[in-house]
Amino acid sequence: MTAAPHPALAAYLLGLADDELILGHRNSEWCGHAPILEEDIAFANLAQDELGHASLWYRLLEGLTGERPDRLVFFREASAYRCVQMVELPKGDWAFSMLRQFLFDAAEAARLGRLAESRYAPAGETAIKIRTEEIYHYRHTQAWIKRLGLGTHESHQRVQAALDVLWPYALQLFAPGPGEAEMTAGGLVPAAEDLQAAWEAAVVAALHESGLTPPADRRPAATDRANHSPHLAPLLEEMQSVARLEGPAVGW
Amino acid sequence: MDTQWPRFEVFEQEHPAQPHRNAGAVHAPDAELALLNARDVFVRRPDCHSLWVAPARQILARTLEEIEAAEQLATPPPAEGTPAQLYQVFQKQSQRQAQTYVVHVGAVEARSAPEALDLARQRYEGRQVFVWWIVPEASIVRSTPGEAASLFAPARDKPYRQPSFYRVLTQMRAVKSGETGAAPGETEA
């Protein structure tokens, strides 16, 4: 264990890890159900990548707090999770899941690029590692959003409806957590408002290019990562059921 | 109504010193998504240096038998004034490797695909070829060196694991055979 450069850093890393884990788990629900075989494989790959990224953040966190990733993932109650509500929402239709992944990938692209320069070197190294893969994710989801947005009347309507629902949830990704401003001042993590500005610039341009319009309201659906939607608990119950059956002694 | 998307053939190069080989095919609405699908379907784990995709309907494919049968009929010459274009040439050179279909051997300039096949057979003779593929250069979409890192690098440091790698399987077997007693929550029958 090494001393954390700031007491709030562990909570920040936990948020990153939980977002990736829950989104990856949600997306894995498409496995065997995607509209075509090729995209089934691609989306399962994406889901697995997010779980891999979660694992990297959990291991970094373990270095600071000593908490084992397996315990955090499989033996923690919903109230102790720190993911944003966007990743908890049920998978919905294909447009909804693809758009959620797109909005998340764009946020990752903005965050990881800046986090790569963190004064906390281990976070910078992890960000660089993840960023390479996220470039591909963003390209993949952006290509799909464009085709859904400009495709048929139905595909356009579905992805626009998804955007109307997801937009306020996506804004929670940029709600600063406790101590975040101080960490930004110390060069540990990027400024939340910079991330949001970069994200909005990229996302709004891509959405317009796809014939889609984000809602004018800029209020996030939630701001405190300790509050969760009713969808998280059932998700965890299923995800944790096997591990809890076997008990904490089994390695995963 | 046929609702299936068009098929694209995928050519994969594992190392800069090796030729592109046909890896299989993907369905996609267009070439860009075909390239992305090809990446996800064929290069998730193994090493890859470059990927090409081409719409299957643009490819002239001829087996040895088809070529021999066609030699009784003369290939009609292309219309007067047809401009020459580049065609990539692929061969199936062996019957042994079930997984290797055609491999890239070079390119020829011709005014039509059948003419390209004739030229290719003259230029790339010298060994037995079981199947020829002639692919118009203009129909090929390639991964660029700039995007190689995001497309292929992440696969490299990921271990490829069969399901049997995970210890829980043996654990479950032990539980089932009663070696470690009943699993938590399980009651005696």
PDB file of C-alpha atoms in Angstrom, chain A residues 14-235:
ATOM      1  CA  LEU A  14     -13.844   4.043  -7.062  1.00  0.00           C
ATOM      2  CA  GLY A  15     -16.261   6.141  -9.124  1.00  0.00           C
ATOM      3  CA  LEU A  16     -14.283   5.462 -12.320  1.00  0.00           C
ATOM      4  CA  ALA A  17     -14.112   1.741 -11.567  1.00  0.00           C
ATOM      5  CA  ASP A  18     -17.791   1.397 -10.650  1.00  0.00           C
ATOM      6  CA  ASP A  19     -18.907   3.235 -13.815  1.00  0.00           C
ATOM      7  CA  GLU A  20     -16.904   0.843 -15.986  1.00  0.00           C
ATOM      8  CA  LEU A  21     -18.030  -2.245 -14.096  1.00  0.00           C
ATOM      9  CA  ILE A  22     -21.747  -1.503 -14.135  1.00  0.00           C
ATOM     10  CA  LEU A  23     -21.756  -0.328 -17.758  1.00  0.00           C
ATOM     11  CA  GLY A  24     -19.791  -3.419 -18.797  1.00  0.00           C
ATOM     12  CA  HIS A  25     -22.244  -5.630 -16.932  1.00  0.00           C
ATOM     13  CA  ARG A  26     -25.276  -3.909 -18.468  1.00  0.00           C
ATOM     14  CA  ASN A  27     -23.829  -4.241 -21.955  1.00  0.00           C
ATOM     15  CA  SER A  28     -23.080  -7.914 -21.396  1.00  0.00           C
ATOM     16  CA  GLU A  29     -26.855  -8.402 -21.295  1.00  0.00           C
ATOM     17  CA  TRP A  30     -26.818  -8.004 -25.094  1.00  0.00           C
ATOM     18  CA  CYS A  31     -24.655 -11.092 -25.469  1.00  0.00           C
ATOM     19  CA  GLY A  32     -26.671 -13.418 -27.711  1.00  0.00           C
ATOM     20  CA  HIS A  33     -29.367 -10.773 -28.276  1.00  0.00           C
ATOM     21  CA  ALA A  34     -27.774  -8.088 -30.481  1.00  0.00           C
ATOM     22  CA  PRO A  35     -29.461  -7.410 -33.843  1.00  0.00           C
ATOM     23  CA  ILE A  36     -26.766  -9.175 -35.889  1.00  0.00           C
ATOM     24  CA  LEU A  37     -24.053 -11.698 -35.123  1.00  0.00           C
ATOM     25  CA  GLU A  38     -21.110  -9.411 -35.928  1.00  0.00           C
ATOM     26  CA  GLU A  39     -22.413  -6.675 -33.667  1.00  0.00           C
ATOM     27  CA  ASP A  40     -23.184  -9.211 -30.954  1.00  0.00           C
ATOM     28  CA  ILE A  41     -19.492 -10.103 -30.924  1.00  0.00           C
ATOM     29  CA  ALA A  42     -18.405  -6.458 -31.133  1.00  0.00           C
ATOM     30  CA  PHE A  43     -20.660  -5.332 -28.289  1.00  0.00           C
ATOM     31  CA  ALA A  44     -19.611  -8.262 -26.110  1.00  0.00           C
ATOM     32  CA  ASN A  45     -15.993  -7.228 -26.768  1.00  0.00           C
ATOM     33  CA  LEU A  46     -16.831  -3.714 -25.692  1.00  0.00           C
ATOM     34  CA  ALA A  47     -18.502  -4.956 -22.521  1.00  0.00           C
ATOM     35  CA  GLN A  48     -15.479  -7.093 -21.717  1.00  0.00           C
ATOM     36  CA  ASP A  49     -13.152  -4.143 -22.330  1.00  0.00           C
ATOM     37  CA  GLU A  50     -15.099  -2.056 -19.813  1.00  0.00           C
ATOM     38  CA  LEU A  51     -14.795  -4.829 -17.233  1.00  0.00           C
ATOM     39  CA  GLY A  52     -11.057  -4.909 -17.953  1.00  0.00           C
ATOM     40  CA  HIS A  53     -10.831  -1.142 -17.410  1.00  0.00           C
ATOM     41  CA  ALA A  54     -12.792  -1.469 -14.173  1.00  0.00           C
ATOM     42  CA  SER A  55     -10.317  -4.096 -13.027  1.00  0.00           C
ATOM     43  CA  LEU A  56      -7.384  -1.728 -13.704  1.00  0.00           C
ATOM     44  CA  TRP A  57      -8.980   1.052 -11.622  1.00  0.00           C
ATOM     45  CA  TYR A  58      -9.891  -1.358  -8.793  1.00  0.00           C
ATOM     46  CA  ARG A  59      -6.295  -2.601  -8.661  1.00  0.00           C
ATOM     47  CA  LEU A  60      -5.014   0.950  -8.483  1.00  0.00           C
ATOM     48  CA  LEU A  61      -7.439   1.556  -5.655  1.00  0.00           C
ATOM     49  CA  GLU A  62      -6.234  -1.597  -3.913  1.00  0.00           C
ATOM     50  CA  GLY A  63      -2.745  -0.096  -3.916  1.00  0.00           C
ATOM     51  CA  LEU A  64      -4.087   2.873  -1.947  1.00  0.00           C
ATOM     52  CA  THR A  65      -6.595   1.276   0.408  1.00  0.00           C
ATOM     53  CA  GLY A  66      -5.776  -2.423   0.410  1.00  0.00           C
ATOM     54  CA  GLU A  67      -9.371  -3.293  -0.520  1.00  0.00           C
ATOM     55  CA  ARG A  68      -9.495  -6.395  -2.697  1.00  0.00           C
ATOM     56  CA  PRO A  69     -11.268  -5.895  -6.052  1.00  0.00           C
ATOM     57  CA  ASP A  70     -13.209  -9.163  -5.697  1.00  0.00           C
ATOM     58  CA  ARG A  71     -14.634  -8.034  -2.393  1.00  0.00           C
ATOM     59  CA  LEU A  72     -15.524  -4.614  -3.741  1.00  0.00           C
ATOM     60  CA  VAL A  73     -17.315  -6.047  -6.740  1.00  0.00           C
ATOM     61  CA  PHE A  74     -19.076  -9.069  -5.316  1.00  0.00           C
ATOM     62  CA  PHE A  75     -19.646  -8.273  -1.649  1.00  0.00           C
ATOM     63  CA  ARG A  76     -20.626  -4.605  -1.607  1.00  0.00           C
ATOM     64  CA  GLU A  77     -24.200  -3.361  -1.205  1.00  0.00           C
ATOM     65  CA  ALA A  78     -25.785  -0.988  -3.712  1.00  0.00           C
ATOM     66  CA  SER A  79     -25.579   1.895  -1.232  1.00  0.00           C
ATOM     67  CA  ALA A  80     -21.762   1.587  -1.170  1.00  0.00           C
ATOM     68  CA  TYR A  81     -21.420   1.732  -4.970  1.00  0.00           C
ATOM     69  CA  ARG A  82     -20.315   5.049  -6.492  1.00  0.00           C
ATOM     70  CA  CYS A  83     -21.367   4.699 -10.134  1.00  0.00           C
ATOM     71  CA  VAL A  84     -23.427   7.314 -11.959  1.00  0.00           C
ATOM     72  CA  GLN A  85     -27.080   6.477 -12.541  1.00  0.00           C
ATOM     73  CA  MET A  86     -26.674   6.456 -16.333  1.00  0.00           C
ATOM     74  CA  VAL A  87     -24.871   3.105 -16.277  1.00  0.00           C
ATOM     75  CA  GLU A  88     -27.507   1.549 -13.999  1.00  0.00           C
ATOM     76  CA  LEU A  89     -30.460   2.081 -16.337  1.00  0.00           C
ATOM     77  CA  PRO A  90     -31.832  -1.070 -18.004  1.00  0.00           C
ATOM     78  CA  LYS A  91     -30.391  -1.783 -21.439  1.00  0.00           C
ATOM     79  CA  GLY A  92     -33.515  -0.606 -23.281  1.00  0.00           C
ATOM     80  CA  ASP A  93     -33.471  -1.013 -27.053  1.00  0.00           C
ATOM     81  CA  TRP A  94     -30.401  -1.164 -29.279  1.00  0.00           C
ATOM     82  CA  ALA A  95     -30.406   2.600 -29.875  1.00  0.00           C
ATOM     83  CA  PHE A  96     -30.511   3.267 -26.125  1.00  0.00           C
ATOM     84  CA  SER A  97     -27.589   0.987 -25.288  1.00  0.00           C
ATOM     85  CA  MET A  98     -25.527   2.217 -28.243  1.00  0.00           C
ATOM     86  CA  LEU A  99     -26.162   5.860 -27.409  1.00  0.00           C
ATOM     87  CA  ARG A 100     -25.326   5.338 -23.728  1.00  0.00           C
ATOM     88  CA  GLN A 101     -22.056   3.703 -24.718  1.00  0.00           C
ATOM     89  CA  PHE A 102     -21.347   6.560 -27.156  1.00  0.00           C
ATOM     90  CA  LEU A 103     -21.981   9.281 -24.547  1.00  0.00           C
ATOM     91  CA  PHE A 104     -19.831   7.381 -22.055  1.00  0.00           C
ATOM     92  CA  ASP A 105     -17.010   6.792 -24.574  1.00  0.00           C
ATOM     93  CA  ALA A 106     -16.929  10.492 -25.417  1.00  0.00           C
ATOM     94  CA  ALA A 107     -16.629  11.328 -21.717  1.00  0.00           C
ATOM     95  CA  GLU A 108     -13.857   8.756 -21.364  1.00  0.00           C
ATOM     96  CA  ALA A 109     -12.024  10.236 -24.338  1.00  0.00           C
ATOM     97  CA  ALA A 110     -12.126  13.674 -22.680  1.00  0.00           C
ATOM     98  CA  ARG A 111     -11.208  12.404 -19.220  1.00  0.00           C
ATOM     99  CA  LEU A 112      -8.474   9.904 -20.077  1.00  0.00           C
ATOM    100  CA  GLY A 113      -6.618  12.320 -22.323  1.00  0.00           C
ATOM    101  CA  ARG A 114      -6.328  14.778 -19.432  1.00  0.00           C
ATOM    102  CA  LEU A 115      -5.893  12.198 -16.696  1.00  0.00           C
ATOM    103  CA  ALA A 116      -2.865  10.920 -18.616  1.00  0.00           C
ATOM    104  CA  GLU A 117      -1.075  14.041 -17.359  1.00  0.00           C
ATOM    105  CA  SER A 118      -2.011  13.509 -13.717  1.00  0.00           C
ATOM    106  CA  ARG A 119       0.646  14.248 -11.137  1.00  0.00           C
ATOM    107  CA  TYR A 120      -0.303  10.886  -9.673  1.00  0.00           C
ATOM    108  CA  ALA A 121       1.737   8.772 -12.089  1.00  0.00           C
ATOM    109  CA  PRO A 122      -0.091   5.424 -11.637  1.00  0.00           C
ATOM    110  CA  ALA A 123      -3.400   7.054 -12.672  1.00  0.00           C
ATOM    111  CA  GLY A 124      -1.675   8.624 -15.682  1.00  0.00           C
ATOM    112  CA  GLU A 125      -0.239   5.270 -16.782  1.00  0.00           C
ATOM    113  CA  THR A 126      -3.596   3.529 -16.440  1.00  0.00           C
ATOM    114  CA  ALA A 127      -5.335   6.313 -18.354  1.00  0.00           C
ATOM    115  CA  ILE A 128      -2.887   5.954 -21.246  1.00  0.00           C
ATOM    116  CA  LYS A 129      -3.427   2.224 -21.325  1.00  0.00           C
ATOM    117  CA  ILE A 130      -7.201   2.491 -21.387  1.00  0.00           C
ATOM    118  CA  ARG A 131      -7.277   5.396 -23.824  1.00  0.00           C
ATOM    119  CA  THR A 132      -5.939   3.339 -26.731  1.00  0.00           C
ATOM    120  CA  GLU A 133      -8.905   1.019 -26.481  1.00  0.00           C
ATOM    121  CA  GLU A 134     -11.382   3.826 -25.878  1.00  0.00           C
ATOM    122  CA  ILE A 135     -10.377   5.451 -29.183  1.00  0.00           C
ATOM    123  CA  TYR A 136     -11.696   2.342 -30.888  1.00  0.00           C
ATOM    124  CA  HIS A 137     -14.869   2.250 -28.753  1.00  0.00           C
ATOM    125  CA  TYR A 138     -15.642   5.855 -29.594  1.00  0.00           C
ATOM    126  CA  ARG A 139     -15.117   5.249 -33.297  1.00  0.00           C
ATOM    127  CA  HIS A 140     -17.355   2.191 -33.226  1.00  0.00           C
ATOM    128  CA  THR A 141     -20.217   3.800 -31.306  1.00  0.00           C
ATOM    129  CA  GLN A 142     -19.975   7.068 -33.254  1.00  0.00           C
ATOM    130  CA  ALA A 143     -20.273   5.135 -36.528  1.00  0.00           C
ATOM    131  CA  TRP A 144     -23.412   3.435 -35.211  1.00  0.00           C
ATOM    132  CA  ILE A 145     -25.029   6.614 -33.886  1.00  0.00           C
ATOM    133  CA  LYS A 146     -24.563   8.237 -37.271  1.00  0.00           C
ATOM    134  CA  ARG A 147     -26.186   5.314 -39.059  1.00  0.00           C
ATOM    135  CA  LEU A 148     -29.063   5.114 -36.582  1.00  0.00           C
ATOM    136  CA  GLY A 149     -29.599   8.872 -36.620  1.00  0.00           C
ATOM    137  CA  LEU A 150     -29.558   9.129 -40.412  1.00  0.00           C
ATOM    138  CA  GLY A 151     -31.013   5.672 -41.116  1.00  0.00           C
ATOM    139  CA  THR A 152     -34.743   5.033 -41.195  1.00  0.00           C
ATOM    140  CA  HIS A 153     -37.551   7.047 -39.619  1.00  0.00           C
ATOM    141  CA  GLU A 154     -37.815   4.413 -36.889  1.00  0.00           C
ATOM    142  CA  SER A 155     -34.084   4.260 -36.116  1.00  0.00           C
ATOM    143  CA  HIS A 156     -33.955   8.067 -35.950  1.00  0.00           C
ATOM    144  CA  GLN A 157     -36.946   8.251 -33.607  1.00  0.00           C
ATOM    145  CA  ARG A 158     -35.576   5.581 -31.324  1.00  0.00           C
ATOM    146  CA  VAL A 159     -32.129   7.122 -30.970  1.00  0.00           C
ATOM    147  CA  GLN A 160     -33.593  10.625 -30.470  1.00  0.00           C
ATOM    148  CA  ALA A 161     -35.910   9.251 -27.765  1.00  0.00           C
ATOM    149  CA  ALA A 162     -32.907   7.593 -26.119  1.00  0.00           C
ATOM    150  CA  LEU A 163     -31.033  10.902 -26.241  1.00  0.00           C
ATOM    151  CA  ASP A 164     -33.910  12.747 -24.549  1.00  0.00           C
ATOM    152  CA  VAL A 165     -33.798  10.241 -21.683  1.00  0.00           C
ATOM    153  CA  LEU A 166     -30.021   9.808 -21.391  1.00  0.00           C
ATOM    154  CA  TRP A 167     -28.821  13.403 -21.728  1.00  0.00           C
ATOM    155  CA  PRO A 168     -29.480  14.547 -18.112  1.00  0.00           C
ATOM    156  CA  TYR A 169     -28.032  11.270 -16.840  1.00  0.00           C
ATOM    157  CA  ALA A 170     -24.878  11.737 -18.901  1.00  0.00           C
ATOM    158  CA  LEU A 171     -24.353  15.155 -17.329  1.00  0.00           C
ATOM    159  CA  GLN A 172     -23.862  13.469 -13.956  1.00  0.00           C
ATOM    160  CA  LEU A 173     -20.509  12.201 -15.275  1.00  0.00           C
ATOM    161  CA  PHE A 174     -19.217  15.760 -14.770  1.00  0.00           C
ATOM    162  CA  ALA A 175     -20.685  16.475 -11.346  1.00  0.00           C
ATOM    163  CA  PRO A 176     -17.619  16.973  -9.136  1.00  0.00           C
ATOM    164  CA  GLY A 177     -17.316  14.713  -6.116  1.00  0.00           C
ATOM    165  CA  PRO A 178     -16.100  15.619  -2.625  1.00  0.00           C
ATOM    166  CA  GLY A 179     -12.584  17.077  -2.644  1.00  0.00           C
ATOM    167  CA  GLU A 180     -12.404  17.016  -6.434  1.00  0.00           C
ATOM    168  CA  ALA A 181     -11.752  20.738  -6.842  1.00  0.00           C
ATOM    169  CA  GLU A 182      -8.816  20.501  -4.459  1.00  0.00           C
ATOM    170  CA  MET A 183      -7.389  17.514  -6.344  1.00  0.00           C
ATOM    171  CA  THR A 184      -7.740  19.458  -9.595  1.00  0.00           C
ATOM    172  CA  ALA A 185      -5.846  22.375  -8.049  1.00  0.00           C
ATOM    173  CA  GLY A 186      -3.129  19.902  -7.068  1.00  0.00           C
ATOM    174  CA  GLY A 187      -2.823  18.563 -10.622  1.00  0.00           C
ATOM    175  CA  LEU A 188      -4.119  15.113  -9.697  1.00  0.00           C
ATOM    176  CA  VAL A 189      -7.341  15.005 -11.712  1.00  0.00           C
ATOM    177  CA  PRO A 190      -8.710  17.131 -14.568  1.00  0.00           C
ATOM    178  CA  ALA A 191     -11.194  19.929 -13.882  1.00  0.00           C
ATOM    179  CA  ALA A 192     -14.768  18.665 -14.171  1.00  0.00           C
ATOM    180  CA  GLU A 193     -15.918  21.782 -16.050  1.00  0.00           C
ATOM    181  CA  ASP A 194     -13.121  21.366 -18.625  1.00  0.00           C
ATOM    182  CA  LEU A 195     -14.202  17.771 -19.180  1.00  0.00           C
ATOM    183  CA  GLN A 196     -17.806  18.765 -19.636  1.00  0.00           C
ATOM    184  CA  ALA A 197     -16.906  21.521 -22.106  1.00  0.00           C
ATOM    185  CA  ALA A 198     -14.715  19.175 -24.180  1.00  0.00           C
ATOM    186  CA  TRP A 199     -17.332  16.422 -24.027  1.00  0.00           C
ATOM    187  CA  GLU A 200     -20.193  18.705 -25.057  1.00  0.00           C
ATOM    188  CA  ALA A 201     -18.219  20.158 -27.956  1.00  0.00           C
ATOM    189  CA  ALA A 202     -17.411  16.694 -29.337  1.00  0.00           C
ATOM    190  CA  VAL A 203     -20.752  15.073 -28.607  1.00  0.00           C
ATOM    191  CA  VAL A 204     -23.000  17.889 -29.824  1.00  0.00           C
ATOM    192  CA  ALA A 205     -21.075  18.099 -33.109  1.00  0.00           C
ATOM    193  CA  ALA A 206     -21.343  14.329 -33.635  1.00  0.00           C
ATOM    194  CA  LEU A 207     -25.035  14.318 -32.719  1.00  0.00           C
ATOM    195  CA  HIS A 208     -25.850  17.168 -35.105  1.00  0.00           C
ATOM    196  CA  GLU A 209     -23.960  15.352 -37.837  1.00  0.00           C
ATOM    197  CA  SER A 210     -26.238  12.398 -37.107  1.00  0.00           C
ATOM    198  CA  GLY A 211     -29.394  14.518 -37.327  1.00  0.00           C
ATOM    199  CA  LEU A 212     -29.943  14.412 -33.546  1.00  0.00           C
ATOM    200  CA  THR A 213     -30.635  17.238 -31.109  1.00  0.00           C
ATOM    201  CA  PRO A 214     -29.762  17.106 -27.411  1.00  0.00           C
ATOM    202  CA  PRO A 215     -32.286  18.589 -24.969  1.00  0.00           C
ATOM    203  CA  ALA A 216     -31.748  22.253 -24.088  1.00  0.00           C
ATOM    204  CA  ASP A 217     -31.972  21.591 -20.331  1.00  0.00           C
ATOM    205  CA  ARG A 218     -28.455  21.357 -18.865  1.00  0.00           C
ATOM    206  CA  ARG A 219     -29.381  20.085 -15.394  1.00  0.00           C
ATOM    207  CA  PRO A 220     -27.948  16.681 -14.468  1.00  0.00           C
ATOM    208  CA  ALA A 221     -30.405  13.968 -13.384  1.00  0.00           C
ATOM    209  CA  ALA A 222     -28.374  13.440 -10.223  1.00  0.00           C
ATOM    210  CA  THR A 223     -25.211  14.889  -8.694  1.00  0.00           C
ATOM    211  CA  ASP A 224     -24.334  12.667  -5.726  1.00  0.00           C
ATOM    212  CA  ARG A 225     -22.775   9.325  -6.604  1.00  0.00           C
ATOM    213  CA  ALA A 226     -24.024   7.899  -3.312  1.00  0.00           C
ATOM    214  CA  ASN A 227     -27.610   8.091  -4.615  1.00  0.00           C
ATOM    215  CA  HIS A 228     -28.759   5.366  -6.954  1.00  0.00           C
ATOM    216  CA  SER A 229     -31.671   4.527  -9.196  1.00  0.00           C
ATOM    217  CA  PRO A 230     -33.884   1.571  -8.254  1.00  0.00           C
ATOM    218  CA  HIS A 231     -32.182  -0.408 -11.076  1.00  0.00           C
ATOM    219  CA  LEU A 232     -28.818  -0.900  -9.363  1.00  0.00           C
ATOM    220  CA  ALA A 233     -29.858  -3.256  -6.561  1.00  0.00           C
ATOM    221  CA  PRO A 234     -31.468  -5.908  -8.836  1.00  0.00           C
ATOM    222  CA  LEU A 235     -28.433  -5.718 -11.156  1.00  0.00           C
TER     223      LEU A 235
END
